Coordinates of C-alpha atoms in Angstrom, one line a residue:
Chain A
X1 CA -6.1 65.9 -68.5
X2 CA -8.9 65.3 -65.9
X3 CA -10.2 68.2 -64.0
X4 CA -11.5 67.3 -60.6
X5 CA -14.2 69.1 -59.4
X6 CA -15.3 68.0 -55.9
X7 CA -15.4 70.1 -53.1
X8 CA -11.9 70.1 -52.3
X9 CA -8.4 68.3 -53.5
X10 CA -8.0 65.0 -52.9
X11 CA -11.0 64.3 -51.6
X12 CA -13.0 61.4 -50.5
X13 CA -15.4 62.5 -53.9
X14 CA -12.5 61.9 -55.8
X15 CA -11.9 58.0 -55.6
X16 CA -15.9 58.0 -56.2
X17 CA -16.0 60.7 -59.3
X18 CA -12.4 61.3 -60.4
X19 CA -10.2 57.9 -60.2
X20 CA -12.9 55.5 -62.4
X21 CA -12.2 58.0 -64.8
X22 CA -8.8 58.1 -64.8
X23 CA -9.0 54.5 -64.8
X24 CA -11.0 54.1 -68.1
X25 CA -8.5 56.6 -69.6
X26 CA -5.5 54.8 -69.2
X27 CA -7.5 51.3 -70.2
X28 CA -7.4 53.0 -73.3
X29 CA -3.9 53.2 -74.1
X30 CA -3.3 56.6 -72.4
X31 CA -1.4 56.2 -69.8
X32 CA 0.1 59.4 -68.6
X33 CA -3.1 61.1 -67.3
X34 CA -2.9 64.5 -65.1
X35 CA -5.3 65.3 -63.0
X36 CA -5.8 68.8 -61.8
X37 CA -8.8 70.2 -59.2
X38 CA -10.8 72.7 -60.4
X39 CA -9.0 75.7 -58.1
X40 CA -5.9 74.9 -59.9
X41 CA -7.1 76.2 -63.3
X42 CA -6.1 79.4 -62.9
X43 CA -2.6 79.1 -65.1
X44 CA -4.2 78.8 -68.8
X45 CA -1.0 79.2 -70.3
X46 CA 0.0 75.1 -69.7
X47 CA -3.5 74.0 -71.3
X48 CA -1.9 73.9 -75.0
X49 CA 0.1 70.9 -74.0
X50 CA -3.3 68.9 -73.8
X51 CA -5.6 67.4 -76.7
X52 CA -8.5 66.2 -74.7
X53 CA -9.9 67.1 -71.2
X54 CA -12.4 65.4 -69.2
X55 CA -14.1 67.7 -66.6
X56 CA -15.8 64.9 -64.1
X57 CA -19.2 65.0 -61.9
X58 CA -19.2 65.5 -58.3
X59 CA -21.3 64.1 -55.1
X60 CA -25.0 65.1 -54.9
X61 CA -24.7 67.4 -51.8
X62 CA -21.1 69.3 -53.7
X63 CA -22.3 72.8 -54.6
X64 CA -19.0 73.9 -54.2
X65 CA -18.2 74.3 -57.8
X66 CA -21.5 76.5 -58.7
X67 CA -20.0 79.9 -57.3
X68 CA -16.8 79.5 -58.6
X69 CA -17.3 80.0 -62.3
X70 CA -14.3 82.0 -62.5
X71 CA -11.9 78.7 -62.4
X72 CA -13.3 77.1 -65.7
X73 CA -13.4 80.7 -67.8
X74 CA -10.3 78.2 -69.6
X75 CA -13.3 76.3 -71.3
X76 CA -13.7 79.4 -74.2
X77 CA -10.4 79.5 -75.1
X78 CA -9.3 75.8 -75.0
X79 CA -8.3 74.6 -78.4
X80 CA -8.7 71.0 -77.7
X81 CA -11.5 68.5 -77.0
X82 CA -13.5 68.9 -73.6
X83 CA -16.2 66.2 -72.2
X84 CA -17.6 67.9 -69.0
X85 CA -20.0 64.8 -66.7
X86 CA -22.5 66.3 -64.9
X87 CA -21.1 68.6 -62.7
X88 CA -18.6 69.4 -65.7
X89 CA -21.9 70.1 -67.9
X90 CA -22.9 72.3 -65.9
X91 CA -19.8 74.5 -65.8
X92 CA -19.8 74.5 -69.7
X93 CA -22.9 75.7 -70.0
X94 CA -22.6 78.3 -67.5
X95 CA -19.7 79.0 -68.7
X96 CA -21.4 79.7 -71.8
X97 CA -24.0 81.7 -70.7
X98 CA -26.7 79.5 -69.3
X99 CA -27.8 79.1 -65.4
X100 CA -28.2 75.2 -64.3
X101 CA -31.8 74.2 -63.3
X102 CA -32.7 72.3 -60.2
X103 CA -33.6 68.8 -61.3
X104 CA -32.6 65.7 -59.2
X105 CA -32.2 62.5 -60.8
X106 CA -30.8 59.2 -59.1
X107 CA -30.4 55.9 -61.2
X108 CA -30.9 54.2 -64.3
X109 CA -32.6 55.9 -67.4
X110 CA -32.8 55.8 -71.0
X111 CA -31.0 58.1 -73.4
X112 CA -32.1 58.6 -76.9
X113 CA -29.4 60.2 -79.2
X114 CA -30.7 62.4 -81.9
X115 CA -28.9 62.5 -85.0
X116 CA -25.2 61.4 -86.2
X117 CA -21.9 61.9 -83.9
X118 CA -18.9 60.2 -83.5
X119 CA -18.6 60.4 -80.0
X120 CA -22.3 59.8 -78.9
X121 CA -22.4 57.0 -81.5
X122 CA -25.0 54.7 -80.0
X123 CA -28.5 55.6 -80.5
X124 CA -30.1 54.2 -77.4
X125 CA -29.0 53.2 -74.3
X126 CA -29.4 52.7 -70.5
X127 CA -27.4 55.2 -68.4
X128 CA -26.8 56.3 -64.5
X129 CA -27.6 59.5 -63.2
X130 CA -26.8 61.4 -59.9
X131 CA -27.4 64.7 -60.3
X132 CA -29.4 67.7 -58.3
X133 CA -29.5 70.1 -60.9
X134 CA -29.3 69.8 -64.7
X135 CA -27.4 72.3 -67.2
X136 CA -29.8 73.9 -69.7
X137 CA -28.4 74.1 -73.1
X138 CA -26.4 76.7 -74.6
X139 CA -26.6 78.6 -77.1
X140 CA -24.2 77.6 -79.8
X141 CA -24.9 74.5 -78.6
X142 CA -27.1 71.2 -79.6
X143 CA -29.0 69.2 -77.7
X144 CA -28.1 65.7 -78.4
X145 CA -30.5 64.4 -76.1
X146 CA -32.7 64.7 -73.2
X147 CA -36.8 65.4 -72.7
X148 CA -38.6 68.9 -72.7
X149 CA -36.6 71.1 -70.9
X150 CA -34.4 68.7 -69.9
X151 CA -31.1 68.0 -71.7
X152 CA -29.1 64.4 -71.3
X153 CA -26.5 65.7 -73.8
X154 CA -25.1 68.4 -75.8
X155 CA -22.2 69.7 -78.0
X156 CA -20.9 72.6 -79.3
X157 CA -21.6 73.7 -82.7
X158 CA -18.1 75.6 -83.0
X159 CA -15.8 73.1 -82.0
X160 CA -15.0 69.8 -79.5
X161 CA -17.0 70.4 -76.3
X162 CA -19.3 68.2 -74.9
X163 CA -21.3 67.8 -72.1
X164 CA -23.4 64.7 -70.3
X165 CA -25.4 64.8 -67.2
X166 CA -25.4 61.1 -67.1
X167 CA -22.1 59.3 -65.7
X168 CA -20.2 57.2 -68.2
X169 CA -17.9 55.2 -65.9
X170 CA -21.3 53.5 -65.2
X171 CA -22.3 51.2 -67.9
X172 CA -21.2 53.7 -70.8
X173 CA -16.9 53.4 -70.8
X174 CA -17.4 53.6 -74.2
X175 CA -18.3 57.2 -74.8
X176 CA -14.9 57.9 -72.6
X177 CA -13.1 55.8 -75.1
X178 CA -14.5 57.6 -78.2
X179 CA -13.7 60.3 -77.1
X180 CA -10.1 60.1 -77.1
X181 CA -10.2 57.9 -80.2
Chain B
X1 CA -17.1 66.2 -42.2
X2 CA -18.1 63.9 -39.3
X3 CA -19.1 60.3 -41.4
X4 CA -20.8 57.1 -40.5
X5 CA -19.9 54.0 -42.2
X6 CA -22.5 51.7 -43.8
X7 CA -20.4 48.7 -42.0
X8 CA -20.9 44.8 -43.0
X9 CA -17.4 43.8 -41.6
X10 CA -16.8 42.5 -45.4
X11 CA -13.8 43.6 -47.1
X12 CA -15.5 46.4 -49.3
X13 CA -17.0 48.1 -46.6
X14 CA -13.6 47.8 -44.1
X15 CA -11.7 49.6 -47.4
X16 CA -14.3 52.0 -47.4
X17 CA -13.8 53.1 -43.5
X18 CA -9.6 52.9 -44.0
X19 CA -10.3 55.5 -47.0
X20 CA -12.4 57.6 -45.2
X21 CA -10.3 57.9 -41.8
X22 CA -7.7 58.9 -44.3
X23 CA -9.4 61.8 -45.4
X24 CA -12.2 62.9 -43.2
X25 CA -13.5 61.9 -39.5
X26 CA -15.5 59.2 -39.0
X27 CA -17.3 58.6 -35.8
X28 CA -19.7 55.7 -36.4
X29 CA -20.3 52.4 -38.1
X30 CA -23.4 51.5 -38.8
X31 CA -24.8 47.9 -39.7
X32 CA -28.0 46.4 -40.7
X33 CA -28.7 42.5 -39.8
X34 CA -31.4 41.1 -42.3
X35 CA -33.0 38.3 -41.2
X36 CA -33.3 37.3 -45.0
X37 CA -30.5 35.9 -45.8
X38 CA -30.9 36.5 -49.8
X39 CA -31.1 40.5 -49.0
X40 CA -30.0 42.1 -52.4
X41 CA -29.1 44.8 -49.9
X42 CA -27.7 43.4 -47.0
X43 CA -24.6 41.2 -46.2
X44 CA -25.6 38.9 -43.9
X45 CA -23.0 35.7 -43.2
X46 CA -21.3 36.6 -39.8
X47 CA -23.1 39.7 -39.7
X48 CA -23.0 39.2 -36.2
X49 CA -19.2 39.8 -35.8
X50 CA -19.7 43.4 -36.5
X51 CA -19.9 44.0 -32.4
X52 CA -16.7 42.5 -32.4
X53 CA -15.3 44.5 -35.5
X54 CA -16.4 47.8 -34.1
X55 CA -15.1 46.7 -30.5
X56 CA -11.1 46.0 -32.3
X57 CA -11.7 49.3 -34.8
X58 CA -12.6 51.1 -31.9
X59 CA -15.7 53.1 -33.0
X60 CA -18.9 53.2 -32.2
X61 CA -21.7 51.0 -33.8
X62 CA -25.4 51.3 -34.5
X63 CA -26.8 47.9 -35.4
X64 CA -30.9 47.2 -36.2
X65 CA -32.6 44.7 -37.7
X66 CA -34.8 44.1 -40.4
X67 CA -36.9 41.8 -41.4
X68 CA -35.1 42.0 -45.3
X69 CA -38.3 42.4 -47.3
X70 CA -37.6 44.8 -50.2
X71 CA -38.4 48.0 -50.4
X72 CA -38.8 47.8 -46.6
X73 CA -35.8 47.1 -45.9
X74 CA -34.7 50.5 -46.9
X75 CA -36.9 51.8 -44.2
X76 CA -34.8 50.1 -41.7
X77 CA -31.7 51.5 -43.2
X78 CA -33.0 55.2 -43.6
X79 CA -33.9 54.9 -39.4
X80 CA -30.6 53.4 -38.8
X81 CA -28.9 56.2 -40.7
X82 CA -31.2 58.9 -39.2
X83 CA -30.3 57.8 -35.8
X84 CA -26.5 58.0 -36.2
X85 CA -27.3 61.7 -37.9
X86 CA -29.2 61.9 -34.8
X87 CA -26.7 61.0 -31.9
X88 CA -23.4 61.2 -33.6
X89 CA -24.3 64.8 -35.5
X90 CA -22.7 62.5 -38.8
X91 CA -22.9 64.7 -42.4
X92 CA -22.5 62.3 -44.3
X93 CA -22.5 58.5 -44.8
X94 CA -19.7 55.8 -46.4
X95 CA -20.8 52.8 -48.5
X96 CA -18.4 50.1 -50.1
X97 CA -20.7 49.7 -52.5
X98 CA -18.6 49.0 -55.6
X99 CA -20.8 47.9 -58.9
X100 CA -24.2 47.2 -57.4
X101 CA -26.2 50.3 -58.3
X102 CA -29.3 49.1 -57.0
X103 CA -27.4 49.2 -53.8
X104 CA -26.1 52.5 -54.5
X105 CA -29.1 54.4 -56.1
X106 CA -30.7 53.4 -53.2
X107 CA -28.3 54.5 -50.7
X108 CA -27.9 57.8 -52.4
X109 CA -31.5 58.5 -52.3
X110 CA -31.9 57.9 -49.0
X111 CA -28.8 60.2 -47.9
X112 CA -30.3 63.0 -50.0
X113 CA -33.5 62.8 -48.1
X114 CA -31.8 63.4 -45.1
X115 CA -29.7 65.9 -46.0
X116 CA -26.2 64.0 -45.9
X117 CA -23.4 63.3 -47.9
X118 CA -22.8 60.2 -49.4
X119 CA -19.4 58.7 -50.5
X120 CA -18.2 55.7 -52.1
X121 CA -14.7 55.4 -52.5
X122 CA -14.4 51.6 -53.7
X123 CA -16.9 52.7 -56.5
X124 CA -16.4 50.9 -60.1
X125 CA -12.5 50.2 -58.3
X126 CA -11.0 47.4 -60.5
X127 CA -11.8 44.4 -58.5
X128 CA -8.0 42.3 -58.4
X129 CA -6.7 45.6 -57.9
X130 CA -8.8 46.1 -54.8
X131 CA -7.8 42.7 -53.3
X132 CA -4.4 43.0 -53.7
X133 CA -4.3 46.6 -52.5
X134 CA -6.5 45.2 -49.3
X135 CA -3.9 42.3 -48.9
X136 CA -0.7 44.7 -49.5
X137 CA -2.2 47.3 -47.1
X138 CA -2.4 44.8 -44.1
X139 CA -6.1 44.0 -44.1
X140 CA -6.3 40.0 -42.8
X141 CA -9.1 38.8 -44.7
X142 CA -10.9 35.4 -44.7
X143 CA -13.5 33.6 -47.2
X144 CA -17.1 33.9 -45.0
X145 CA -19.4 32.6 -47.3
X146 CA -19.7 31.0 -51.1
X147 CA -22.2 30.8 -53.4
X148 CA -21.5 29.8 -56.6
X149 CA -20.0 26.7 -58.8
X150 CA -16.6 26.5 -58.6
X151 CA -16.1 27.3 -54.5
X152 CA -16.0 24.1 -52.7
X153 CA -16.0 23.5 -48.7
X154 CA -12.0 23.6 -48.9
X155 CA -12.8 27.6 -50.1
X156 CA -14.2 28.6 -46.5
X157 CA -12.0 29.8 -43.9
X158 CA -9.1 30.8 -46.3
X159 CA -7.3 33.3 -46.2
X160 CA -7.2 36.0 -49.0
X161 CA -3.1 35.8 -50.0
X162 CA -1.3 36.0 -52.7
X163 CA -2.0 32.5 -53.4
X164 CA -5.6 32.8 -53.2
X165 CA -6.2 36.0 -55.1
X166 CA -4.1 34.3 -58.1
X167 CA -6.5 31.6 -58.2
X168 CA -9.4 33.9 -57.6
X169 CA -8.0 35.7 -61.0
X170 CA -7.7 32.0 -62.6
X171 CA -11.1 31.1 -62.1
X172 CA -12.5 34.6 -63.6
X173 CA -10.5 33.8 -66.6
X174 CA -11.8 30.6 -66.6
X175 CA -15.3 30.8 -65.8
X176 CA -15.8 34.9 -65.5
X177 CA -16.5 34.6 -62.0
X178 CA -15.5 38.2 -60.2
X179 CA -13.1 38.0 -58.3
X180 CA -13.8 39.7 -55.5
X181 CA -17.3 38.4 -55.1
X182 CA -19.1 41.5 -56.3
X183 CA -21.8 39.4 -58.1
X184 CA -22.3 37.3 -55.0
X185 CA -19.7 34.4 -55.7
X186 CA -17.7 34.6 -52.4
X187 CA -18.6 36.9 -48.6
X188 CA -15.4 38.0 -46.9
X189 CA -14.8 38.5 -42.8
X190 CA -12.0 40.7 -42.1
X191 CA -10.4 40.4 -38.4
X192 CA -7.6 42.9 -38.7
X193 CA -6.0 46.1 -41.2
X194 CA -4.8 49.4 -40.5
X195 CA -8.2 50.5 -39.3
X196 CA -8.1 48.2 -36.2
X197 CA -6.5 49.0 -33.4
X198 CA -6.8 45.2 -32.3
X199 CA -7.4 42.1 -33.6
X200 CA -9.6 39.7 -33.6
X201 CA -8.6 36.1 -32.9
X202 CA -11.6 33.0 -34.2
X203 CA -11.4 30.6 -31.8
X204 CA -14.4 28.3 -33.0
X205 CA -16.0 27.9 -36.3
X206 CA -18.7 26.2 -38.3
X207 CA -18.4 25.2 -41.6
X208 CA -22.1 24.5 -43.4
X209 CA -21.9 23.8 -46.8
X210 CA -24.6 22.0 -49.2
X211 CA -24.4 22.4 -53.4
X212 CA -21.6 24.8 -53.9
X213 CA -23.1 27.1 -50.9
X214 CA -22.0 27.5 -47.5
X215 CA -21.0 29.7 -44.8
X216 CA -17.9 29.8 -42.1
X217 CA -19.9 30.7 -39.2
X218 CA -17.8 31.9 -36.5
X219 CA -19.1 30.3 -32.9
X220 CA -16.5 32.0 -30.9
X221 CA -13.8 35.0 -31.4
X222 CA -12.1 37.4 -29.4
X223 CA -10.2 40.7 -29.2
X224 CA -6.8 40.7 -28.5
X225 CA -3.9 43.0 -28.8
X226 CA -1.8 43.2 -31.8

């Protein structure tokens, strides 16, 4: 599943933030992909039906999201994998206890992985940012990259959540693809 | 949200304004005409059909120049775009911008600056998927410009069909050209799709061409009913 979380359904946002990702799911071999907005997360009960979810990044000026943590308290007690972009990283680490940071970012930068994972497999690479605030990590949570205070990646230590502020449908299909592999 | 539309009269940015009318209002287009005609920003063949385009659409259009230095050129745009916020109260702005992310890094920054919204709807869209949808959907498309090894003389003027997207496809399996001319290979002019409320009739063109370069330069055109 792919949780939308623009400022409203079916937005203009969404072709921008919502359909590339879609797009790079279904180039994987997965091609019946739901896609739900944020505000419709309120029914838990379905989530078991679904092994992976992908909680995609929103436009610059969207603050919509921020005051509506109620709508991803699912995050805790999904059983399955979750990848949250940007926006989505946000949400998981508020989610889990920790208040996102104003830090704007626009373009190409590097990303250094630290340490082993299957998902974030490449060690060094070039990604794309768009982001006006940045989530701060968690704890229970590792930083899997980033710079001082700022984090680029993280995961849970408990189970199959991750987060990236950078945009993968940019450059980076690949972590998308691991992901689901 | 009232929008303005970042408008080169090319097929990406004509997409961009149909998916944007669907889904919010948009008041204004807004076009840039560099005098330097290898503006990694800027379209530039038959930029001057834009009047025209906005005339048949039936919106509004802020057009400036610039001179197409880089860096400066970005100037240009951000007074181009502050005057639209400025006379058409717009919130936010629409690009086509589709791979190029020094096109939209650039445009994003600037949008945040002045408080707006930015949207890109045709962003990372598949590119043969986006021609055919274009074609299917009504837009009447034409080749403008080319710029690359294969596209010969015979390539400008033609109409993007069926038959021309399948070879468009051909050649990017042969030689990994893209298809829709996102690295530069091929300009489009579109003169009619559901956005317009006419269309626009060429009654005179110019074809210059020199190396596997050249430009259909439209010397006269008009607006006519549908």
């Amino acid at each position: 599943m792919v949780v939308d979380t623009c400022y409203k359904k079916d937005s203009l946002s969404s072709d921008e933030f919502v359909r590339p990702i879609v797009q790079i799911i279904r180039n994987s071999g997965i091609k019946d992909v739901d896609v739900k907005h944020f505000t419709e997360m309120t029914d838990t009960a379905g989530l078991d039906a679904y092994s992976h979810i992908v909680i995609c990044g929103n436009a610059l000026m969207d603050d919509e999201y921020l005051n509506k943590i109620e709508f991803f308290r699912w995050i805790k007690s999904f059983n399955g994998r979750i990848l949250g972009i940007c926006a989505g990283m946000q949400m998981i680490a508020a989610v889990f206890g920790s208040v996102p940071l104003e830090h704007l970012r626009i373009g190409m930068n590097s990303v250094e992985i630290v340490g082993e994972d299957s998902v974030l497999c490449n060690k060094s690479f070039e990604c794309y940012e768009l982001h006006s605030k940045a989530a701060v990590t968690p704890e229970d949570f590792i930083r899997l990259a980033g710079m001082k205070d700022y984090t680029q990646a993280f995961k849970s230590r408990d189970c199959m959540i991750y987060g990236i502020i950078f945009h993968p449908e940019v450059r980076n299909q690949w972590i998308i693809h691991n992901f689901f592999s | 949200m009232k929008l303005g539309v970042l408008f080169s009269g090319g097929k990406d940015s004509c997409y961009a304004l149909w998916k944007a009318s669907q889904k919010e209002k948009v008041v204004c287009l807004i076009t840039i005409v560099s005098e330097n005609k290898e503006s990694y920003m800027f379209h530039t063949p038959n930029i001057h059909m834009t009047e025209l385009q906005a005339q048949a659409i039936g919106l509004p259009i802020i057009s400036m120049k610039t001179q197409g230095e880089k860096e400066k050129e970005l100037d240009d745009l951000k007074n181009a775009i502050g005057v639209a916020k400025e006379l058409y109260h717009i919130e936010g702005v629409v690009t086509g911008a589709v791979e190029s992310v020094y096109q939209a890094t650039r445009i994003q920054r600037i949008c945040f600056d002045l408080g707006l919204w930015c949207f890109n709807p045709v962003w990372q869209k598949d590119q043969v998927e986006l021609l055919y949808e274009l074609h299917e959907s009504g837009f009447h498309m034409i080749i403008g410009g080319v710029f690359a090894y294969p596209f010969t003389e015979e390539w400008l003027g033609r109409i993007i069909d069926d038959k021309t997207i399948t070879e468009l496809k051909e050649l990017q399996k042969k030689i990994r050209i893209n298809p829709a001319g996102e690295g530069g290979e091929i300009e489009t002019l579109v003169l009619d799709g559901p956005v317009f409320r006419k269309k626009i009739v060429v009654k005179k063109a110019e074809k210059n061409f020199d190396n596997y370069a050249g430009v259909y330069e439209v010397k006269e055109a008009e607006v006519t009913g549908k």
